[in-house]
XYZ file of C-alpha atoms in Angstrom:
554
model
C 65.709 7.630 -47.194
C 68.488 4.715 -46.360
C 68.088 1.078 -44.508
C 70.261 -0.944 -42.753
C 71.648 -2.740 -45.565
C 72.381 1.094 -47.404
C 74.181 1.538 -44.637
C 75.745 -1.321 -44.727
C 76.818 -0.502 -48.500
C 78.897 2.148 -46.570
C 80.392 0.818 -44.429
C 81.356 -2.224 -45.867
C 79.063 -5.538 -46.223
C 81.010 -8.199 -45.384
C 84.752 -6.008 -44.325
C 87.588 -6.801 -41.793
C 85.246 -6.788 -39.165
C 82.399 -9.044 -40.409
C 85.063 -11.522 -41.882
C 86.655 -11.523 -37.906
C 83.029 -12.398 -35.991
C 81.998 -14.846 -39.098
C 85.083 -16.860 -38.587
C 84.878 -16.926 -34.691
C 81.320 -18.300 -35.751
C 82.168 -21.235 -38.381
C 84.393 -21.904 -34.787
C 81.145 -22.577 -33.294
C 79.372 -24.524 -36.843
C 82.375 -27.005 -36.643
C 82.059 -27.650 -32.502
C 78.255 -28.608 -33.400
C 79.348 -31.505 -35.272
C 80.067 -34.636 -32.706
C 76.832 -33.593 -30.753
C 74.971 -33.536 -33.848
C 76.114 -37.300 -35.588
C 78.692 -38.739 -32.389
C 77.264 -41.386 -32.260
C 78.695 -42.524 -35.018
C 81.712 -43.210 -32.807
C 80.698 -42.559 -29.458
C 77.743 -45.762 -29.992
C 80.154 -47.506 -32.079
C 79.012 -51.543 -31.810
C 82.091 -53.871 -32.465
C 82.293 -57.237 -32.970
C 81.214 -59.383 -29.589
C 80.269 -62.516 -28.474
C 79.276 -64.035 -25.462
C 82.282 -64.774 -23.190
C 82.434 -68.366 -21.502
C 84.233 -69.256 -18.776
C 86.969 -72.187 -19.402
C 87.030 -71.254 -22.983
C 89.933 -68.791 -23.218
C 91.816 -71.797 -20.599
C 90.676 -74.797 -22.433
C 92.190 -72.974 -26.592
C 94.980 -72.046 -24.739
C 95.498 -76.125 -23.673
C 94.174 -77.768 -27.763
C 96.464 -74.411 -29.418
C 94.101 -73.200 -30.818
C 94.864 -70.208 -33.320
C 91.061 -67.836 -33.301
C 89.433 -69.063 -35.865
C 89.249 -72.653 -34.313
C 88.563 -70.892 -31.447
C 84.860 -69.648 -32.735
C 84.275 -72.179 -34.922
C 84.435 -74.910 -32.044
C 82.677 -72.628 -28.860
C 80.299 -69.704 -30.489
C 77.218 -71.056 -32.003
C 76.208 -70.409 -35.552
C 79.819 -69.174 -36.479
C 80.216 -68.537 -40.330
C 83.393 -66.797 -39.735
C 82.754 -62.970 -39.516
C 79.752 -63.288 -36.375
C 77.012 -61.872 -38.143
C 73.967 -64.154 -36.559
C 71.502 -62.877 -34.001
C 73.012 -66.351 -31.854
C 76.767 -65.823 -32.583
C 76.485 -62.251 -30.530
C 73.959 -63.150 -28.155
C 73.555 -66.277 -27.817
C 76.530 -69.097 -25.707
C 76.352 -73.338 -25.441
C 75.303 -73.766 -22.027
C 78.045 -76.577 -21.289
C 80.827 -76.350 -19.450
C 84.067 -75.843 -20.361
C 86.574 -76.831 -17.103
C 85.444 -80.048 -17.556
C 87.611 -82.513 -17.834
C 88.047 -84.907 -20.901
C 87.117 -82.690 -23.784
C 88.320 -83.085 -26.822
C 90.635 -80.517 -28.620
C 89.587 -82.020 -32.318
C 85.050 -81.394 -31.367
C 84.781 -80.388 -27.459
C 81.004 -80.722 -28.295
C 81.251 -84.253 -29.528
C 82.930 -85.188 -26.634
C 79.949 -83.518 -24.428
C 77.035 -84.505 -26.194
C 77.253 -87.300 -28.984
C 75.448 -84.308 -31.271
C 76.207 -80.768 -32.059
C 73.095 -80.088 -32.482
C 71.081 -81.088 -29.467
C 73.584 -78.856 -27.345
C 71.497 -75.895 -25.500
C 72.128 -72.391 -26.035
C 71.455 -69.903 -22.243
C 71.913 -65.597 -22.320
C 75.424 -64.132 -22.179
C 74.981 -64.506 -18.350
C 78.596 -63.063 -18.056
C 78.543 -60.717 -20.509
C 80.640 -60.667 -23.605
C 83.807 -59.925 -25.380
C 84.631 -57.562 -28.251
C 87.394 -56.976 -31.075
C 87.721 -53.902 -30.578
C 91.229 -52.193 -29.044
C 88.789 -48.751 -27.842
C 85.684 -48.578 -25.502
C 82.262 -46.784 -26.979
C 79.244 -46.887 -24.665
C 78.077 -50.048 -26.309
C 81.399 -51.506 -25.131
C 81.459 -50.448 -21.550
C 77.443 -50.578 -20.930
C 76.593 -53.902 -22.925
C 74.314 -51.515 -25.203
C 73.898 -55.042 -26.944
C 71.518 -58.037 -27.816
C 68.356 -57.036 -25.347
C 70.047 -53.964 -24.751
C 70.493 -52.466 -28.050
C 67.437 -50.726 -27.756
C 68.996 -48.257 -25.263
C 71.294 -47.270 -28.100
C 68.675 -45.954 -30.004
C 66.833 -44.776 -27.326
C 70.551 -42.233 -26.456
C 70.580 -40.511 -29.757
C 66.370 -40.832 -29.999
C 66.568 -38.173 -26.754
C 69.453 -35.533 -28.214
C 67.390 -35.501 -31.594
C 64.287 -35.372 -29.019
C 66.272 -33.221 -27.166
C 67.262 -30.246 -30.148
C 63.342 -30.801 -31.394
C 62.317 -29.159 -27.843
C 65.544 -26.773 -27.414
C 64.400 -25.106 -31.348
C 61.415 -24.215 -29.437
C 62.532 -22.464 -26.594
C 66.494 -20.995 -27.814
C 64.442 -19.406 -30.363
C 61.811 -17.752 -28.729
C 64.531 -17.153 -26.386
C 66.788 -15.290 -29.151
C 63.975 -13.781 -30.375
C 63.342 -12.103 -27.641
C 65.935 -11.115 -25.305
C 68.667 -11.322 -27.866
C 70.948 -13.821 -30.229
C 74.055 -12.816 -28.428
C 72.993 -13.515 -24.546
C 70.856 -16.503 -26.408
C 74.254 -17.545 -27.760
C 76.052 -17.192 -24.495
C 73.714 -19.332 -22.141
C 73.744 -22.174 -25.091
C 77.274 -22.375 -25.075
C 78.065 -22.595 -21.437
C 75.497 -25.382 -20.401
C 76.422 -27.553 -23.393
C 80.455 -27.033 -22.199
C 79.386 -28.211 -18.567
C 77.027 -30.951 -19.185
C 79.403 -32.366 -22.376
C 81.757 -32.439 -19.661
C 79.227 -34.532 -17.379
C 78.412 -36.763 -20.541
C 82.522 -37.164 -19.811
C 82.038 -38.948 -16.830
C 78.953 -39.944 -17.076
C 78.791 -42.481 -13.684
C 75.962 -44.962 -16.034
C 73.867 -45.132 -19.215
C 71.505 -43.609 -17.242
C 73.258 -40.352 -16.377
C 74.969 -40.584 -20.096
C 71.808 -40.230 -21.422
C 70.175 -37.339 -18.783
C 73.484 -35.158 -19.437
C 73.232 -35.904 -23.442
C 69.308 -34.988 -23.327
C 70.699 -31.371 -22.260
C 73.234 -30.858 -24.450
C 70.822 -31.644 -27.588
C 68.092 -28.930 -25.452
C 71.232 -26.042 -26.164
C 73.388 -27.345 -28.991
C 71.395 -26.909 -32.415
C 69.337 -23.827 -31.132
C 73.201 -22.032 -30.407
C 74.890 -23.634 -33.448
C 71.682 -21.669 -35.543
C 71.545 -19.048 -33.309
C 75.008 -18.267 -35.039
C 73.934 -18.919 -38.950
C 71.087 -16.253 -38.155
C 73.530 -14.296 -36.647
C 75.999 -14.278 -39.587
C 72.752 -13.542 -41.793
C 71.868 -10.747 -40.049
C 75.561 -8.699 -39.977
C 76.593 -9.105 -43.558
C 75.317 -6.846 -46.207
C 72.459 -8.452 -49.186
C 74.905 -9.430 -51.715
C 76.957 -11.557 -49.112
C 74.277 -13.787 -47.184
C 74.711 -16.415 -49.567
C 78.367 -16.694 -49.050
C 78.517 -17.084 -45.160
C 75.267 -19.166 -45.177
C 76.844 -21.728 -47.556
C 80.384 -21.674 -45.432
C 78.516 -21.317 -42.258
C 77.484 -24.862 -43.206
C 80.921 -26.183 -44.704
C 82.694 -25.371 -41.721
C 80.212 -27.961 -40.047
C 81.861 -30.284 -43.140
C 84.960 -28.853 -41.684
C 84.088 -30.315 -38.111
C 82.958 -33.703 -39.833
C 87.230 -33.987 -40.997
C 88.798 -33.204 -37.843
C 86.357 -35.218 -35.344
C 87.398 -38.179 -38.046
C 90.505 -37.636 -37.032
C 90.083 -37.079 -33.617
C 87.820 -40.527 -32.939
C 91.264 -42.027 -35.125
C 93.581 -40.949 -32.678
C 91.303 -41.567 -29.144
C 89.348 -45.163 -29.265
C 88.386 -44.691 -25.472
C 85.002 -43.134 -25.822
C 86.015 -40.653 -22.026
C 88.721 -39.584 -23.942
C 86.701 -38.270 -26.844
C 83.714 -36.532 -25.602
C 86.120 -34.576 -23.525
C 88.474 -33.862 -26.509
C 85.561 -32.379 -28.408
C 84.143 -30.745 -25.940
C 86.766 -28.779 -23.551
C 87.188 -26.340 -25.961
C 83.932 -25.343 -26.442
C 84.740 -23.159 -23.404
C 86.842 -20.829 -25.569
C 83.432 -19.941 -27.208
C 82.387 -18.043 -23.678
C 85.199 -15.557 -25.290
C 81.620 -14.957 -27.262
C 81.597 -12.206 -24.388
C 83.864 -10.203 -25.504
C 84.838 -10.436 -29.406
C 81.037 -9.978 -30.205
C 78.451 -7.276 -30.729
C 74.781 -7.986 -30.755
C 72.728 -8.064 -34.107
C 72.219 -4.399 -35.256
C 68.844 -5.651 -36.995
C 67.729 -7.467 -33.997
C 68.726 -3.935 -31.847
C 66.169 -1.763 -34.057
C 63.367 -3.892 -34.090
C 63.416 -3.359 -30.216
C 64.325 -0.148 -31.004
C 67.060 0.343 -29.721
C 67.879 2.463 -31.457
C 70.861 3.885 -29.855
C 72.773 0.248 -29.114
C 71.778 -0.306 -32.905
C 74.090 2.901 -33.815
C 77.084 1.716 -31.707
C 77.499 -1.294 -33.111
C 77.083 -0.207 -36.493
C 79.977 2.740 -35.370
C 81.775 -0.692 -34.821
C 81.545 -1.634 -37.908
C 82.506 0.946 -39.950
C 85.241 1.141 -37.955
C 86.143 -1.903 -37.633
C 86.064 -2.212 -41.506
C 87.839 1.496 -41.197
C 85.331 3.323 -43.146
C 84.452 6.456 -41.906
C 79.888 7.033 -41.470
C 78.074 9.355 -43.099
C 77.756 12.166 -41.231
C 73.417 11.441 -42.642
C 73.502 8.836 -41.723
C 74.509 9.515 -37.559
C 71.249 9.089 -36.341
C 68.108 6.831 -37.121
C 64.948 6.265 -36.731
C 63.023 3.648 -37.306
C 59.778 5.401 -39.325
C 57.239 3.675 -36.654
C 59.463 4.050 -33.548
C 55.569 5.530 -31.623
C 54.779 2.248 -31.613
C 55.334 -0.528 -29.311
C 58.397 -3.552 -29.458
C 57.083 -6.153 -31.930
C 57.117 -9.339 -29.973
C 58.157 -12.628 -31.409
C 54.920 -15.829 -31.365
C 54.372 -18.699 -32.255
C 51.042 -17.935 -33.930
C 52.345 -14.999 -36.335
C 54.336 -18.423 -37.745
C 50.936 -19.356 -39.121
C 48.603 -16.446 -39.096
C 49.082 -14.455 -42.535
C 48.302 -16.816 -45.370
C 52.282 -16.400 -47.044
C 54.360 -16.709 -43.682
C 51.536 -19.491 -42.961
C 52.313 -21.625 -46.916
C 56.034 -20.879 -46.174
C 56.337 -22.318 -42.733
C 54.536 -26.271 -44.140
C 56.761 -26.112 -46.575
C 59.998 -25.439 -44.749
C 58.567 -27.540 -41.851
C 58.706 -30.853 -44.563
C 62.009 -29.174 -46.452
C 63.545 -29.783 -42.849
C 61.745 -33.011 -42.038
C 63.418 -34.550 -45.459
C 66.463 -33.423 -45.736
C 67.203 -34.788 -42.351
C 65.499 -38.063 -42.973
C 67.587 -38.314 -45.424
C 70.943 -36.356 -44.994
C 71.061 -39.018 -41.450
C 69.245 -42.368 -43.138
C 72.134 -42.175 -45.895
C 74.407 -42.640 -43.887
C 73.285 -45.051 -41.470
C 72.050 -47.254 -44.672
C 75.609 -46.965 -45.405
C 76.907 -48.172 -42.191
C 74.805 -51.819 -42.718
C 76.848 -52.705 -44.662
C 79.602 -52.668 -42.296
C 82.780 -51.065 -43.710
C 85.256 -48.754 -42.732
C 84.101 -46.945 -40.014
C 86.660 -44.070 -40.306
C 87.031 -44.447 -43.951
C 83.042 -44.396 -44.411
C 82.426 -41.031 -42.566
C 85.710 -39.462 -44.205
C 83.998 -40.130 -47.322
C 80.729 -38.836 -46.243
C 82.086 -35.221 -45.514
C 84.727 -35.420 -48.341
C 81.526 -35.298 -50.599
C 79.406 -32.736 -49.239
C 83.039 -30.382 -50.494
C 81.616 -30.286 -53.927
C 77.815 -30.071 -53.094
C 78.639 -26.284 -51.596
C 80.802 -25.597 -54.470
C 77.786 -26.034 -56.340
C 75.682 -23.996 -55.047
C 77.801 -21.078 -54.588
C 77.975 -20.919 -57.877
C 74.139 -21.306 -59.045
C 71.726 -20.122 -55.859
C 73.302 -15.678 -57.371
C 73.669 -16.753 -61.146
C 69.841 -18.982 -61.311
C 68.627 -18.704 -57.870
C 67.116 -20.270 -54.902
C 64.097 -22.541 -56.039
C 65.593 -23.869 -59.261
C 68.915 -25.720 -57.672
C 66.714 -26.578 -54.682
C 63.941 -28.012 -56.439
C 67.055 -30.031 -58.754
C 68.707 -30.955 -55.653
C 65.350 -32.844 -54.170
C 65.076 -34.699 -57.378
C 69.234 -35.557 -57.646
C 68.306 -36.629 -54.597
C 65.617 -39.160 -55.348
C 66.595 -40.677 -58.734
C 70.318 -41.046 -56.617
C 67.802 -43.179 -54.400
C 66.134 -44.818 -56.621
C 69.029 -46.152 -58.952
C 71.357 -47.467 -56.016
C 67.669 -49.685 -54.104
C 67.130 -50.783 -58.404
C 70.669 -51.823 -59.894
C 72.449 -55.768 -58.691
C 75.203 -55.515 -56.673
C 77.678 -57.317 -59.241
C 77.315 -53.556 -60.950
C 79.289 -51.749 -58.099
C 80.559 -49.150 -59.494
C 77.680 -47.342 -60.719
C 75.691 -48.316 -57.659
C 79.097 -46.154 -55.630
C 78.614 -43.398 -58.414
C 74.330 -43.432 -57.353
C 74.977 -43.104 -54.414
C 77.873 -40.471 -53.974
C 74.818 -38.443 -55.975
C 72.863 -38.807 -54.006
C 74.883 -38.023 -50.673
C 75.666 -35.065 -52.528
C 72.341 -34.201 -53.750
C 70.573 -34.309 -49.767
C 73.851 -32.356 -49.002
C 72.588 -29.602 -51.193
C 68.710 -29.480 -50.296
C 70.150 -29.344 -46.786
C 72.238 -26.387 -47.021
C 69.736 -24.694 -49.186
C 66.666 -25.025 -46.640
C 68.939 -23.341 -44.118
C 69.656 -20.371 -46.766
C 65.921 -19.611 -47.500
C 64.626 -20.378 -44.042
C 65.995 -16.816 -42.521
C 65.196 -15.169 -45.957
C 61.684 -15.442 -46.025
C 60.315 -14.697 -42.162
C 60.916 -10.630 -40.762
C 63.937 -9.733 -38.472
C 61.065 -9.525 -34.944
C 60.563 -13.429 -36.575
C 63.193 -14.596 -37.663
C 64.840 -16.455 -34.705
C 61.807 -18.117 -34.011
C 60.837 -19.087 -37.094
C 64.217 -20.751 -37.807
C 64.374 -22.682 -34.932
C 60.662 -24.104 -35.225
C 60.430 -25.360 -38.977
C 63.901 -27.050 -38.359
C 62.577 -28.501 -35.672
C 60.589 -30.719 -37.658
C 64.476 -32.125 -38.890
C 64.481 -33.093 -35.160
C 61.391 -35.012 -35.469
C 63.061 -36.763 -39.170
C 66.239 -37.622 -37.013
C 64.083 -40.104 -34.015
C 62.275 -41.389 -37.070
C 65.116 -42.992 -38.702
C 66.263 -45.498 -37.357
C 63.348 -46.719 -37.799
C 62.570 -46.059 -41.717
C 66.235 -47.499 -42.101
C 66.819 -50.433 -39.657
C 62.957 -51.547 -39.549
C 62.224 -51.838 -43.333
C 65.387 -52.863 -43.872
C 64.234 -56.277 -42.436
C 61.781 -56.443 -45.309
C 64.210 -55.737 -48.262
C 67.465 -53.825 -47.861
C 66.854 -51.642 -50.582
C 63.343 -50.357 -49.161
C 64.520 -47.640 -47.262
C 66.030 -46.039 -50.201
C 62.642 -46.061 -52.334
C 60.807 -44.335 -49.431
C 63.640 -42.160 -49.310
C 63.129 -40.670 -52.971
C 59.289 -40.791 -53.191
C 60.385 -38.267 -50.110
C 62.473 -36.490 -51.590
C 60.286 -36.230 -55.075
C 57.601 -34.582 -53.160
C 59.833 -32.141 -51.446
C 61.414 -31.157 -54.761
C 58.011 -30.264 -55.938
C 57.215 -28.625 -53.396
C 59.788 -26.208 -53.008
C 59.095 -24.766 -56.581
C 55.998 -22.760 -54.539
C 58.251 -20.742 -52.755
C 59.336 -17.476 -53.608
C 62.292 -16.429 -54.805
C 64.391 -14.811 -52.012
C 67.620 -13.847 -54.546
C 68.405 -9.982 -54.695
C 66.089 -9.154 -52.137
C 66.768 -7.624 -49.318
C 66.155 -9.685 -45.579
C 61.865 -8.305 -45.371
C 61.656 -6.633 -41.256
C 58.051 -6.383 -40.848
C 55.011 -9.587 -41.384
C 53.969 -7.127 -44.762
C 57.740 -7.306 -45.993
C 57.633 -10.983 -45.428
C 53.435 -11.706 -47.000
C 54.556 -9.044 -50.048
C 57.844 -10.792 -50.389
C 56.280 -12.617 -53.829
C 55.590 -9.839 -55.678
C 58.441 -8.012 -54.243
C 60.179 -7.149 -58.364
C 63.413 -4.992 -56.821
C 65.633 -4.988 -53.890
C 64.409 -1.368 -52.488
C 60.860 -2.373 -52.469
C 58.332 -3.521 -49.376
C 61.073 -2.578 -47.002
C 61.702 -0.971 -43.992
C 63.170 2.641 -43.963
C 65.033 4.307 -41.622
C 64.557 8.740 -41.407
C 67.702 9.894 -41.184
C 68.206 13.036 -38.780
C 70.568 15.069 -40.655
C 73.013 17.360 -38.770
C 69.412 20.380 -39.239
C 67.296 17.892 -37.374
C 67.610 17.751 -33.354
C 66.916 13.988 -32.445
C 64.640 13.140 -30.168
């Protein structure tokens, strides 16, 4: 008796219908980029200094250049303004006083420059930036710089909570309904962020975006995997994530053109309303419908796929009935993730892999940002390096399998982090090459955990399993800024050493997972438990009873 994968072999595993569905879901993947990494531009912190009344007038009277003005009026100015004092303190003097010397204004006031008292920036800051960001509008610098960290942490906290809730909703009420709800809430809250009247409201609306956006992205990922046949599951998984990389490139270009954060937020949010057309464009997952005993609806979707692919559905497949139709519908539970030995092991390893991938993916970007290079070029380079990672996966996972390329990617990332940390700055080419290899390696790890995670859980538990495990990714995102910035105060390269240790541990753990190459998606808990024993594709699957024209459907 045939499985759903057998039916897809007859009507098309990745035909015109699946390609159209996959394309519209890839648009959703690309649109997730501004939420996940948007703080790089929305919260950009330019060079800044205290505003001191009277300085501009004095500079104009004396005919100073900007460099001379900064040297005379900004404490601890060393030509680049990186010291805390030059950004967050000002000379406590009256620059409007008469008789100030143009060659040594401070000396004419107090005689000894080192004895001039300093005070906080009571009158605000001046920013060397032509646009606006959350930082420049709400002055999130100096004593309030932690508020920018809170802004991003709230997004990741939203990811963490939303992953659990959205995962349950998608497995309980269906992929399509869940996707539409998350799209609507994400779009509305994104517009509200653009019009937020204060920092507090911006954080609240961004938190709401975090609650639904990642859950929607991963639901789309699961939906793509459940629509296509076995031989194309890997390809669509990698390309779905590659669409996120394309989103990085587009987001960089839009941010370069729109350097005012409110306009940028609107520009990347308004297109999300178009995803509400999914109500007419998308069908519910036939795999999910079968697990919910909605076989008639599943058959309608299958017929729609056959029609879209211009294939004829064989008469022997016209009526389907799952072997355990008389049993009750399977409902997902968080306990199912740890109830049985093999699934419990899978859950623990996958949670660590998600955590590791997030910490290193975001951490390497943050660590590159410490160098204060060109923000647009740095972001562009970090996006471009993800393309070879995707192509390597496409070439290897079906030839070699999942586990060994995944383990090698972990080791590559850890080794690259160590080389980057230990190589002296004089060997700049080697340091940059290692950094790029590390970035490519962690991208491969991220894409691999996305690919393998849904392959290890049964259909009724799949969405919940993916979102529950990936919630550790959000926990990693919350603590990553502390690992990077606090450890870097002790030693600039210390975060890279920590990243290397985390990656090496991950490389060993993934070898304990079963190989999923060439295996059908598990349908029941028993299937998932026996994956490490499954040798051939047709073993240990839920079979669907074929009702021919000689049989009368119940």
